[in-house]
mmCIF file of C-alpha atoms in Angstrom:
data_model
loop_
_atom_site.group_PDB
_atom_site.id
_atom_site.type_symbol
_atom_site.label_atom_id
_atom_site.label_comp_id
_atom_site.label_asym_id
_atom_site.label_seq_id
_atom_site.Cartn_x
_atom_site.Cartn_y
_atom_site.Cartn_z
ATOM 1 C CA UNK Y 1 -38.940 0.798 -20.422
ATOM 2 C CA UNK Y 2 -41.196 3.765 -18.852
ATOM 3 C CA UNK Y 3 -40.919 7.280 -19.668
ATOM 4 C CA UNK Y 4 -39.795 7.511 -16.288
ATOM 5 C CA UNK Y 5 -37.034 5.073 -16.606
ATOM 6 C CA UNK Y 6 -36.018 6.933 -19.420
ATOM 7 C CA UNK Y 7 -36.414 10.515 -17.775
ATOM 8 C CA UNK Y 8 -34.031 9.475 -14.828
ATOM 9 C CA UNK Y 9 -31.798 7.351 -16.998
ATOM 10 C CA UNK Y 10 -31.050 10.154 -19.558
ATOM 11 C CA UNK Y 11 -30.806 12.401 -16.655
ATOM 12 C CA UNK Y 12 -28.325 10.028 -14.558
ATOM 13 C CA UNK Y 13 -25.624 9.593 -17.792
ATOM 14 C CA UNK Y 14 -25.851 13.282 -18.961
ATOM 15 C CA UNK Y 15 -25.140 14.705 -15.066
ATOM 16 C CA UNK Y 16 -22.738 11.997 -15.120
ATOM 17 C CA UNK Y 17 -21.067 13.187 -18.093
ATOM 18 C CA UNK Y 18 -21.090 16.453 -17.617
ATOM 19 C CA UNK Y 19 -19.379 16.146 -14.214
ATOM 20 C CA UNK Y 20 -16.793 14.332 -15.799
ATOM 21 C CA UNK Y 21 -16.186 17.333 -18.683
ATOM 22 C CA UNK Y 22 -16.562 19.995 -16.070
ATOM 23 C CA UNK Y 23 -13.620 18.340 -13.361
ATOM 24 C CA UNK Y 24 -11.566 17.307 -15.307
ATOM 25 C CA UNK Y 25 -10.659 20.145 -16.892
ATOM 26 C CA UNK Y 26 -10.377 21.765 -13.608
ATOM 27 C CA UNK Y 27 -8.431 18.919 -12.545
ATOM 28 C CA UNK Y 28 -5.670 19.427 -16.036
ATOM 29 C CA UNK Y 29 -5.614 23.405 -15.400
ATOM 30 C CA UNK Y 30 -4.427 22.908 -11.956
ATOM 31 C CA UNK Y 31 -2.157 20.176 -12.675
ATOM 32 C CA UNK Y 32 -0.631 22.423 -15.604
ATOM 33 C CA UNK Y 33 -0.276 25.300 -13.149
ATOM 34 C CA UNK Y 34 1.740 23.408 -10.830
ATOM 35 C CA UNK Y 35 4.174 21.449 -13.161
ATOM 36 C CA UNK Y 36 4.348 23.997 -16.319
ATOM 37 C CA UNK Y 37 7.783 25.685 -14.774
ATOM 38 C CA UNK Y 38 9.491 21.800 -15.163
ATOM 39 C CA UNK Y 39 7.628 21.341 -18.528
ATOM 40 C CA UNK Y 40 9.000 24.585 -19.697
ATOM 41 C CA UNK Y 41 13.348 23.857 -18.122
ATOM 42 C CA UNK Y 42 13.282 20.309 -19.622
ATOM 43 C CA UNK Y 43 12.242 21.430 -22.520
ATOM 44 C CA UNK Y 44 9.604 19.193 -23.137
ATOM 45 C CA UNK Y 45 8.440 18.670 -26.694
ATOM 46 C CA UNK Y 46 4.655 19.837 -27.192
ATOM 47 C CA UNK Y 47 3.578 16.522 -28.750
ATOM 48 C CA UNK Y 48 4.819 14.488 -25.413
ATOM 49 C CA UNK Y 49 2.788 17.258 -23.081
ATOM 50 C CA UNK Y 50 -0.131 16.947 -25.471
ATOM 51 C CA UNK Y 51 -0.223 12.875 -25.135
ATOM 52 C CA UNK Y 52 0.740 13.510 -20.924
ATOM 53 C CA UNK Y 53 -2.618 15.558 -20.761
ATOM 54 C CA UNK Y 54 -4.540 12.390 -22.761
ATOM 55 C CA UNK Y 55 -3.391 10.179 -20.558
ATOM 56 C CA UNK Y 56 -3.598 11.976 -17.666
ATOM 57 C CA UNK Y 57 -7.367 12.578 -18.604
ATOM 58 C CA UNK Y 58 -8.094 8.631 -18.854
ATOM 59 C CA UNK Y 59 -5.837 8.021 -15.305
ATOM 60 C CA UNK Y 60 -7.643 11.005 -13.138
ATOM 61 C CA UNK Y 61 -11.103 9.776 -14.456
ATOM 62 C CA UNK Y 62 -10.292 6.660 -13.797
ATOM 63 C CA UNK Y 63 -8.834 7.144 -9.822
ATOM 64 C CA UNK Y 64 -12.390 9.089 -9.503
ATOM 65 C CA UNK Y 65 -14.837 7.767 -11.753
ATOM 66 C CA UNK Y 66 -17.084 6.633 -8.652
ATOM 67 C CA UNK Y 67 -16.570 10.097 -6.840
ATOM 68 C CA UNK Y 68 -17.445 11.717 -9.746
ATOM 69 C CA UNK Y 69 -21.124 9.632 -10.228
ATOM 70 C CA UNK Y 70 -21.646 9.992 -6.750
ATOM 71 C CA UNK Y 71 -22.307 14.070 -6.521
ATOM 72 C CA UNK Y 72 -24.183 13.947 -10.270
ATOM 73 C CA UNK Y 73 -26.054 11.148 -8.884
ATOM 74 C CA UNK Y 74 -27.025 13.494 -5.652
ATOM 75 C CA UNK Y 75 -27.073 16.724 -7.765
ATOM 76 C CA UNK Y 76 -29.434 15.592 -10.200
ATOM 77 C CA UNK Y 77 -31.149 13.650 -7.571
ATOM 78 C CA UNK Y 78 -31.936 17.038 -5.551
ATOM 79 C CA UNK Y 79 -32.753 19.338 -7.780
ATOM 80 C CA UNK Y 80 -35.665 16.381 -8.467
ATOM 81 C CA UNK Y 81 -36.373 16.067 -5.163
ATOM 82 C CA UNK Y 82 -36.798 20.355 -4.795
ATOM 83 C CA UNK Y 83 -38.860 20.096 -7.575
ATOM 84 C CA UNK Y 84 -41.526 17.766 -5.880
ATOM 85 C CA UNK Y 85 -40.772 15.298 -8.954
ATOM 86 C CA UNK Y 86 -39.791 12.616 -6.787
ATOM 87 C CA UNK Y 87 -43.283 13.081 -4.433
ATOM 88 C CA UNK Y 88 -44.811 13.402 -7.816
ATOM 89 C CA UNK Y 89 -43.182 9.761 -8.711
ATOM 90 C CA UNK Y 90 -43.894 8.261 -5.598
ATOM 91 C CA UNK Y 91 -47.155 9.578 -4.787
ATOM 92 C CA UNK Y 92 -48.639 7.979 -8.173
ATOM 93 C CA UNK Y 93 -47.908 4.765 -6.870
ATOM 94 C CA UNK Y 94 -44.448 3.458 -7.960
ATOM 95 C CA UNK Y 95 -42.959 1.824 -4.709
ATOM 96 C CA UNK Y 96 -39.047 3.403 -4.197
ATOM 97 C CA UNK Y 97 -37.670 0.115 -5.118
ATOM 98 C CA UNK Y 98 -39.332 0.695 -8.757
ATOM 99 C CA UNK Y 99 -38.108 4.449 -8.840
ATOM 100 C CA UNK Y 100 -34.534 2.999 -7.926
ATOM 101 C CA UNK Y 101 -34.990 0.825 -11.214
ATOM 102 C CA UNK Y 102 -33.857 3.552 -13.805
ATOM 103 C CA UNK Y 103 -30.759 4.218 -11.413
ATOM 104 C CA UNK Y 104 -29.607 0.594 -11.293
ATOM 105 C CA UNK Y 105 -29.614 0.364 -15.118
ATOM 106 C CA UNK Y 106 -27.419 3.622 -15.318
ATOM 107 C CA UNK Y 107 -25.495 1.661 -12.984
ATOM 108 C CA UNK Y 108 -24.913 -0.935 -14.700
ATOM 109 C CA UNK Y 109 -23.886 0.968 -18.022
ATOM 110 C CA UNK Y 110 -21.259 2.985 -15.989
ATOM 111 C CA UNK Y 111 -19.809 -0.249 -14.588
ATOM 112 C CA UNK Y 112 -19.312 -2.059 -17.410
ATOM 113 C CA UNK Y 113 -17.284 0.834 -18.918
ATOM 114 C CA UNK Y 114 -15.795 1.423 -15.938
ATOM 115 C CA UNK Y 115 -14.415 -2.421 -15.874
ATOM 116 C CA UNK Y 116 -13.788 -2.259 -19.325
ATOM 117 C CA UNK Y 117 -11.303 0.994 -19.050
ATOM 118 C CA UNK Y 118 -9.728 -0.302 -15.283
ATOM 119 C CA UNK Y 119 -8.626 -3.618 -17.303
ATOM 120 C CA UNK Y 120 -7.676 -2.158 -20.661
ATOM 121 C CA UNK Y 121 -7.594 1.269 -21.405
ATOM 122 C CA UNK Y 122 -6.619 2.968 -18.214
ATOM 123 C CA UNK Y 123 -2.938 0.999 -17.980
ATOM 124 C CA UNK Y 124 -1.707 2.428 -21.118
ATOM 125 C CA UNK Y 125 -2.726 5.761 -19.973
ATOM 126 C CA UNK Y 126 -0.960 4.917 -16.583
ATOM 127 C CA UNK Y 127 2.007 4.002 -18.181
ATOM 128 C CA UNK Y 128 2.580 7.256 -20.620
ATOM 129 C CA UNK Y 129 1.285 9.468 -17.137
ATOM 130 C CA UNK Y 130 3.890 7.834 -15.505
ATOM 131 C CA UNK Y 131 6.954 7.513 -17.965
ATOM 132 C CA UNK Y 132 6.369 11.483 -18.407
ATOM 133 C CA UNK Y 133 6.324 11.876 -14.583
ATOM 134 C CA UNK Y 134 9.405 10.299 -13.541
ATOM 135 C CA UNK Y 135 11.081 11.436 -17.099
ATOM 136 C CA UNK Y 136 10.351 14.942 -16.634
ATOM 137 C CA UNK Y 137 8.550 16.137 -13.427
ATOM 138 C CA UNK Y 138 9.605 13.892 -9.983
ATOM 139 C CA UNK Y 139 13.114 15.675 -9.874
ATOM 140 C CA UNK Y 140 15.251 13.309 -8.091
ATOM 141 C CA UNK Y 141 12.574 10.136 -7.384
ATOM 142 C CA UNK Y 142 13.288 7.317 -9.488
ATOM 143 C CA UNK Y 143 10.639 4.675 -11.130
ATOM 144 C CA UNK Y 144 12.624 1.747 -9.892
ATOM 145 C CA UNK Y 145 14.367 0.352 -6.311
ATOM 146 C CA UNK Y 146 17.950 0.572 -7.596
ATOM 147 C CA UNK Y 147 19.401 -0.449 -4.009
ATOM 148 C CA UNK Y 148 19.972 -3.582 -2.183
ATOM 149 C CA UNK Y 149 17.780 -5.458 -4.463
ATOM 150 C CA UNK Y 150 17.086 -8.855 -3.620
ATOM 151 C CA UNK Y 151 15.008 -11.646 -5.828
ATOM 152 C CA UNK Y 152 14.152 -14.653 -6.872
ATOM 153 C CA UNK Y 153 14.594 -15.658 -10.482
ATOM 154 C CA UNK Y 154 12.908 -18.762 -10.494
ATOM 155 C CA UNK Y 155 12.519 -21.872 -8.294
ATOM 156 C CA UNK Y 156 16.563 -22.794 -8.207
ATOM 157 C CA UNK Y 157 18.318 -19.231 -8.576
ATOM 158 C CA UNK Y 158 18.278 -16.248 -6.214
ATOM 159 C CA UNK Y 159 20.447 -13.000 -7.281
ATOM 160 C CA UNK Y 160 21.497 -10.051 -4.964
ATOM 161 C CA UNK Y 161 22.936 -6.395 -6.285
ATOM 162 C CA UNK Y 162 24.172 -4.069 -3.590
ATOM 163 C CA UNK Y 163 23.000 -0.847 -6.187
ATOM 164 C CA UNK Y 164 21.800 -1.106 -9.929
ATOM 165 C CA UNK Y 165 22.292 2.418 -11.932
ATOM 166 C CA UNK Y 166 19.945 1.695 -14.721
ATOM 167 C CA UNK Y 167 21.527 4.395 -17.288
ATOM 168 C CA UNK Y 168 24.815 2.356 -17.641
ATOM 169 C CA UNK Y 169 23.515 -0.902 -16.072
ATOM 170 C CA UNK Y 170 25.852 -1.852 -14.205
ATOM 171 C CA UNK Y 171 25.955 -2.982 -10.426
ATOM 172 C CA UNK Y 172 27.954 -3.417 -7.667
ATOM 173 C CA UNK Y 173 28.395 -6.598 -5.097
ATOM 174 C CA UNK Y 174 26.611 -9.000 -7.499
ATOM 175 C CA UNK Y 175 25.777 -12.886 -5.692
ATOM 176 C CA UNK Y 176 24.157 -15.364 -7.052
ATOM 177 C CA UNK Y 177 23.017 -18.757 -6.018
ATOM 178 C CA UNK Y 178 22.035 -21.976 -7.564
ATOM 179 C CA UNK Y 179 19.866 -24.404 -5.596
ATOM 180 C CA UNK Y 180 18.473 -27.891 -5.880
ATOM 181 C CA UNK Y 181 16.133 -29.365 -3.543
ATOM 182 C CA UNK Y 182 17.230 -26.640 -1.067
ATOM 183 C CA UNK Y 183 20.431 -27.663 -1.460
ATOM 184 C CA UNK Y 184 22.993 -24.839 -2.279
ATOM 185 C CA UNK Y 185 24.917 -26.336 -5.550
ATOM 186 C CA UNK Y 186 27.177 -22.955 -6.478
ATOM 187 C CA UNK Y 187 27.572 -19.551 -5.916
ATOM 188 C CA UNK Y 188 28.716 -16.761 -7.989
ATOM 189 C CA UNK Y 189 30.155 -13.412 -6.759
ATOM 190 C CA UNK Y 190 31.709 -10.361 -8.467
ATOM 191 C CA UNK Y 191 32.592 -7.024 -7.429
ATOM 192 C CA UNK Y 192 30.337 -5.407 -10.557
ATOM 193 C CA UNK Y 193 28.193 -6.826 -13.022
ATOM 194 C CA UNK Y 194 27.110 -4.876 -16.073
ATOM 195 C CA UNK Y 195 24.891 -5.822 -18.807
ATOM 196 C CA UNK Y 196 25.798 -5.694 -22.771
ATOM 197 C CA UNK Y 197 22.449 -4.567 -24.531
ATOM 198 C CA UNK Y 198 24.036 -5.304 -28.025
ATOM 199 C CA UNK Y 199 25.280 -8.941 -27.044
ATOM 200 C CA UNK Y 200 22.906 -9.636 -24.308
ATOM 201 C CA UNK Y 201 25.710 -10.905 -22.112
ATOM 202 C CA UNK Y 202 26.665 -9.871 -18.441
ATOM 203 C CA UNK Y 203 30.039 -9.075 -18.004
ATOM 204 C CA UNK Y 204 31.361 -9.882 -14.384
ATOM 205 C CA UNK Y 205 34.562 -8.124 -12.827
ATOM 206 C CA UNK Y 206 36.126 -10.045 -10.191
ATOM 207 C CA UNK Y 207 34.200 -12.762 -10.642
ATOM 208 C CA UNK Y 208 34.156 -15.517 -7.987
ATOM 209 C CA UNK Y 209 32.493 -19.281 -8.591
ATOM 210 C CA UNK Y 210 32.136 -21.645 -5.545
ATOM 211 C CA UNK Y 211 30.728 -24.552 -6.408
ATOM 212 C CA UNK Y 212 30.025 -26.544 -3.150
ATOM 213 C CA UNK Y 213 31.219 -30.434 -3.200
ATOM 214 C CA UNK Y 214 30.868 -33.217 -1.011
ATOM 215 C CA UNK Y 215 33.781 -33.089 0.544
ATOM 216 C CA UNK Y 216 36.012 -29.815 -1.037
ATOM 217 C CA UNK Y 217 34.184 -27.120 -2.692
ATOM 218 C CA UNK Y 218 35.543 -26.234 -5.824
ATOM 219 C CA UNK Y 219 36.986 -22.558 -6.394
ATOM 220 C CA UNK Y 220 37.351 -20.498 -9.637
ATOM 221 C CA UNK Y 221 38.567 -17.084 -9.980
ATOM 222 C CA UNK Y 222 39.067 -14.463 -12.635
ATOM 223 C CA UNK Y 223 39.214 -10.893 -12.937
ATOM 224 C CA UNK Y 224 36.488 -10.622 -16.102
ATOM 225 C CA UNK Y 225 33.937 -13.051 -16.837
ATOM 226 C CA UNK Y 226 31.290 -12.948 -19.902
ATOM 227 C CA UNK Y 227 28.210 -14.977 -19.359
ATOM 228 C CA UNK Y 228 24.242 -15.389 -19.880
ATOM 229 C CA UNK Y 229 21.936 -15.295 -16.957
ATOM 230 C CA UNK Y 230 17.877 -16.227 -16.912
ATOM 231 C CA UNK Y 231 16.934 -13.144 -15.816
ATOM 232 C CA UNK Y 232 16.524 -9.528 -17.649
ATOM 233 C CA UNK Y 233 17.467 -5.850 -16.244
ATOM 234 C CA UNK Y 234 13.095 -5.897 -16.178
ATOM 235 C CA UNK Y 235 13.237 -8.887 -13.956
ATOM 236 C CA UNK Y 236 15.919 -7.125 -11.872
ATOM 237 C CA UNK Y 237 14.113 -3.518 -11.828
ATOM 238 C CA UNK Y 238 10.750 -3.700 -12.142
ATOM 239 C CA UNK Y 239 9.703 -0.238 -12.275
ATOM 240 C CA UNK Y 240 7.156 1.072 -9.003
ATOM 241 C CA UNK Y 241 3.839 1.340 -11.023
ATOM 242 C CA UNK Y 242 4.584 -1.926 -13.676
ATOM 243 C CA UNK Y 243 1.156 -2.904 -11.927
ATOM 244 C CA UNK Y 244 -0.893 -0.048 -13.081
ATOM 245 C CA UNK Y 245 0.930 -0.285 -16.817
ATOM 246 C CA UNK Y 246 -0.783 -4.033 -16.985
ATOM 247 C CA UNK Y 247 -3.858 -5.241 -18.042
ATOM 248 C CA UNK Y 248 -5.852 -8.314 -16.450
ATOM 249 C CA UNK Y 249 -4.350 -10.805 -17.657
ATOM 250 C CA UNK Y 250 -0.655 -9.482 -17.719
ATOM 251 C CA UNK Y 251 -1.367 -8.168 -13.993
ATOM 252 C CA UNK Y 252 -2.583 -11.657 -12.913
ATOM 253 C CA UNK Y 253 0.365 -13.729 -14.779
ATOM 254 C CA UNK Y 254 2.898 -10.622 -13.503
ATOM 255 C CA UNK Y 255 1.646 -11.697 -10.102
ATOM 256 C CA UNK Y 256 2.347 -15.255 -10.310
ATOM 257 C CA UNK Y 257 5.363 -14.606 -11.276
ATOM 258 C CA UNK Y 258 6.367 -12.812 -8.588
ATOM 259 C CA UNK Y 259 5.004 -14.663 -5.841
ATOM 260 C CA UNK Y 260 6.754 -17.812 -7.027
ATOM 261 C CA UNK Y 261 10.237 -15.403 -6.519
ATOM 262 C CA UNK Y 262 9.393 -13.872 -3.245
ATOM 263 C CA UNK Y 263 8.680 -10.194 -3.920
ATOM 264 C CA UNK Y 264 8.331 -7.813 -1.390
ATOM 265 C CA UNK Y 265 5.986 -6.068 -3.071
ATOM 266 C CA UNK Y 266 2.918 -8.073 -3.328
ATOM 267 C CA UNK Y 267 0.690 -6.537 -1.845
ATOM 268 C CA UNK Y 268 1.029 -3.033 -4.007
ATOM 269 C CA UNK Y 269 0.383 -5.400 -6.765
ATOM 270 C CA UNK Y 270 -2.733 -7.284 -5.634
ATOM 271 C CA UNK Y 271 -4.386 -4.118 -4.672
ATOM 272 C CA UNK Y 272 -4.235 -2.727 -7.963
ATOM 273 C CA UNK Y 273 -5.614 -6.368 -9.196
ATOM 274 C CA UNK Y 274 -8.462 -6.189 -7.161
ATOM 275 C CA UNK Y 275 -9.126 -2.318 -7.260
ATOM 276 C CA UNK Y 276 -10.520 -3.513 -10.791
ATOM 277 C CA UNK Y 277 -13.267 -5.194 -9.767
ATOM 278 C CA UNK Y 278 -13.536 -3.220 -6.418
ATOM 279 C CA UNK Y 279 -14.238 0.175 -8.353
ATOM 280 C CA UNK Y 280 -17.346 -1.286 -10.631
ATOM 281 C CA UNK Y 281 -18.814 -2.460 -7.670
ATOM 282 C CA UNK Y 282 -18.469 1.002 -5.786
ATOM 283 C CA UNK Y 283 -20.166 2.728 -8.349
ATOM 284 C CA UNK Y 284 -23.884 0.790 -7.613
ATOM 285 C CA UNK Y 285 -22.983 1.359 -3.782
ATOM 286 C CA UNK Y 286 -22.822 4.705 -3.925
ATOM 287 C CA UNK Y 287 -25.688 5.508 -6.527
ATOM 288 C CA UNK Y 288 -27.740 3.970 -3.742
ATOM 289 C CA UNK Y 289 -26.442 5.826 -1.153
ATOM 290 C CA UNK Y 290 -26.890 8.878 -3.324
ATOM 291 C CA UNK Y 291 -30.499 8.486 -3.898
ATOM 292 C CA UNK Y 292 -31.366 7.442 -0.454
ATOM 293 C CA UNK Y 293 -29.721 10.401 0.912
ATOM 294 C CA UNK Y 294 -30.625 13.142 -1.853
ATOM 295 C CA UNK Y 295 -34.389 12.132 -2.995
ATOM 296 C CA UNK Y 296 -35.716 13.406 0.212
ATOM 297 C CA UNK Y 297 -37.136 17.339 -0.354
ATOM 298 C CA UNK Y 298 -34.708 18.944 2.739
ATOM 299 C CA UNK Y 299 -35.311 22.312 4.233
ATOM 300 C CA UNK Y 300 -31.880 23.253 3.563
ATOM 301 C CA UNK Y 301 -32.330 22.477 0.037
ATOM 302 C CA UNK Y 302 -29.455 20.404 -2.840
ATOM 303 C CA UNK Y 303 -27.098 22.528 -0.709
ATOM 304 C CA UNK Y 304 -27.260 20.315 2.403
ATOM 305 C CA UNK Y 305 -27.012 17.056 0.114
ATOM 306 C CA UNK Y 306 -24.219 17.992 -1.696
ATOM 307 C CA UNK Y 307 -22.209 19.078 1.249
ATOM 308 C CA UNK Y 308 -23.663 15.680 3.009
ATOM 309 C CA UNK Y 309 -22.395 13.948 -0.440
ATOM 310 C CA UNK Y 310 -18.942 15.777 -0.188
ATOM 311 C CA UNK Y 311 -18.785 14.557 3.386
ATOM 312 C CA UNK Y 312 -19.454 10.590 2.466
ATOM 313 C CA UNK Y 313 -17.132 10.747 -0.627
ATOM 314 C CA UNK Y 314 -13.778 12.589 1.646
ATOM 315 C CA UNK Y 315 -14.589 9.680 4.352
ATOM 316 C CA UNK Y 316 -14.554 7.037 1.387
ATOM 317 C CA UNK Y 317 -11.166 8.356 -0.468
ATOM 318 C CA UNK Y 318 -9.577 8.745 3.146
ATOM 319 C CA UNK Y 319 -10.442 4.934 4.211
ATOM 320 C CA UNK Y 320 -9.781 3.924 0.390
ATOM 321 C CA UNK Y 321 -6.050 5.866 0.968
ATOM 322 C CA UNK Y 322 -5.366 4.262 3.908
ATOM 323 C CA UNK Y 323 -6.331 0.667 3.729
ATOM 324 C CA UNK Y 324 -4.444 0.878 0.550
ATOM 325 C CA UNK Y 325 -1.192 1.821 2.060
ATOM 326 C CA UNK Y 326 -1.230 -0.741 5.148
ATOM 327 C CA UNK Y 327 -1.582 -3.019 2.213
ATOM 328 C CA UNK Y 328 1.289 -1.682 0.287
ATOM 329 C CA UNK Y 329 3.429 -1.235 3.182
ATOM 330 C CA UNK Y 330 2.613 -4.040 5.610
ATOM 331 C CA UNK Y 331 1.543 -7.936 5.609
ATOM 332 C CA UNK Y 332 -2.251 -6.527 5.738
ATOM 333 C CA UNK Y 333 -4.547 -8.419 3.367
ATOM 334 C CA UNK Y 334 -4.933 -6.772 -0.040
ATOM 335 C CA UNK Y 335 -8.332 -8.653 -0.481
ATOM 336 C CA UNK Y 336 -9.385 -6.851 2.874
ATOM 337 C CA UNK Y 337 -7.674 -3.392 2.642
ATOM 338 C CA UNK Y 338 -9.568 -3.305 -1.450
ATOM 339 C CA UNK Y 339 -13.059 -4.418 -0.327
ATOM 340 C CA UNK Y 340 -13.386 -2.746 3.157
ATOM 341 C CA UNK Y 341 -14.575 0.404 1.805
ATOM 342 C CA UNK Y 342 -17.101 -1.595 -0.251
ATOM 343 C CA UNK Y 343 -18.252 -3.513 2.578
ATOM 344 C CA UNK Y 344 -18.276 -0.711 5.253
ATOM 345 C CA UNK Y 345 -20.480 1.477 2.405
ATOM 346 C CA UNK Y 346 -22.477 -1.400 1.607
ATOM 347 C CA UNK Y 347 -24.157 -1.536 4.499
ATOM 348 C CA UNK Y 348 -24.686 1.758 4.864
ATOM 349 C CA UNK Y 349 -25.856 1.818 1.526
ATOM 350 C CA UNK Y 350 -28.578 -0.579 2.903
ATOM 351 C CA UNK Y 351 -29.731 0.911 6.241
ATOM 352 C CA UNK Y 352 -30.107 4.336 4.062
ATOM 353 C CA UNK Y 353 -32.382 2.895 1.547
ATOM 354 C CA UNK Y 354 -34.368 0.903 4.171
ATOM 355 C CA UNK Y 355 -34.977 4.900 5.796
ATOM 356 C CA UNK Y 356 -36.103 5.846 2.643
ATOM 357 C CA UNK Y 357 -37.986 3.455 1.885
ATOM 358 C CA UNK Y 358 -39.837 4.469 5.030
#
């Protein structure tokens, strides 16, 4: 490698890094200033706010670690361009595909350990951000759907719960059906259903068993009934963000799982699965947009390529946002809402560099 390679590759992770220690900083002080009056009345113990501000570190670099390369990319990109370095480069007769070398590598570094902490750091620090949030600072929201909940347990049993209150678990109008080859077989219903954590049993109050015959189903009542089901309070409740808590491979089994019972909530899974490749990719998208835009000496100076960079990077997080959310909320394709952004960028990406190239 070139002493220019080197020059812009030292220059690339070292803007890059010090982006990252300058925002997020910014972004912890400003979080603190909002939420330290429900820190302070729950009486939160300083080693749990301590570990909330770690892993609130990893998640907010990790929601805007492309953002975040994008303006060092263009900062440090400008002030070489206002310094007549990249003329200087390009006038001594490396082509602009050879001064993007050094830019690709850095590219590649970040990606890798941007992969690397979307698959297996960043979900631990998404669960802890997330456990404090809804222990301590959402008020009245709750981490899990606790009404009319509806699922399937596996390919023969479906359950339904009217309401779930997960403190005393217990529930109210509990069904649930037993099928073979479509065929309903039984069905139980009770009034309330609350699970024993010490015994691992559900006890049912006015329970009811139907079990369907050929020619006279067969009724049993009783007021309390103790039994075992396949299925766990997890199974029941899966808490909102279980996808961000997961890595890979637990996201991608998690998923199967849920398909196979009919989840409604898919598609908020599935973009979080593919958001981890989606984000590595990003980050070599918008390094070249970045250096197409900012290596370019303007009249205006690194003022009018940051603000240009600002511009690109609010259109990005808005059509990120909201391709997400028709995904979450809507039978729009996951797969299409994730990669959009990508796509739409990419080519951008490429009609930018071909100008500069020019």
């Amino acid at each position: 490698m070139k002493i220019l390679d080197w020059y812009i590759l030292k220059r690339y992770l070292v803007t890059f890094l010090m982006m990252l220690l300058l925002f997020i900083p910014i972004g912890i002080t400003v979080h603190l200033s909002e939420k330290i009056d429900k820190i302070l009345a729950n009486n939160v113990p300083f080693p749990e706010v301590a570990q909330y501000f770690l892993d609130f570190t990893i998640y907010f670099a990790n929601l805007l670690f492309p953002l975040f390369l994008f303006l060092s990319v263009i900062f440090f990109t400008s002030k070489l361009a206002n310094n007549t370095e990249v003329v200087a480069f390009l006038s001594s007769g490396v082509s602009f595909s050879r001064f993007l070398r050094p830019y690709i590598i850095g590219s590649v570094i970040v990606a890798i350990f941007a992969l690397v902490l979307g698959m297996y750091l960043a979900p631990n620090a998404s669960k802890g951000f997330n456990q404090f949030y809804y222990d301590y600072l959402s008020g009245n929201k709750k981490a899990v759907d606790d009404q009319q909940l509806f699922r399937q347990i596996n390919e023969n049993d479906v359950i339904y719960v009217k309401s779930f209150d997960a403190k005393n678990n217990s529930g109210t109008n509990f069904t649930f059906e037993h099928f073979e080859d479509n065929k309903l077989i039984y069905k139980i219903e009770a009034a309330n259903i609350n699970f024993n954590e010490r015994d691992s049993i559900y006890r049912l109050r006015q329970y009811k068993k139907r079990i369907i015959g050929e020619n006279d189903d067969i009724l049993i009542n009783q007021i309390r009934k103790d039994t075992l089901f396949a299925f766990d309070l997890e199974d029941l409740m899966p808490v909102k963000y279980i996808a961000e808590t997961l890595s890979y491979g637990e996201l991608t089994s998690f998923i199967e799982k849920e398909e196979s019972r009919g989840s409604s909530n898919i598609g908020r899974y599935k973009v979080v699965l593919y958001k981890k490749w989606s984000l590595p990719v990003s980050i070599f998208i918008l390094t070249i947009i970045a250096v197409a835009v900012s290596s370019k000496k303007r009249r205006g100076g690194m003022g009018v390529n940051l603000a240009f960079g600002i511009f690109i990077a609010m259109i990005y997080v808005f059509f990120d946002k909201v391709f997400g959310v028709m995904a979450e909320q809507s039978n729009f394709s996951p797969a299409i809402a994730v990669w959009f952004p990508n796509i739409l960028f990419g080519i951008l990406a490429i009609y930018l560099l071909y100008n500069a190239k020019r």
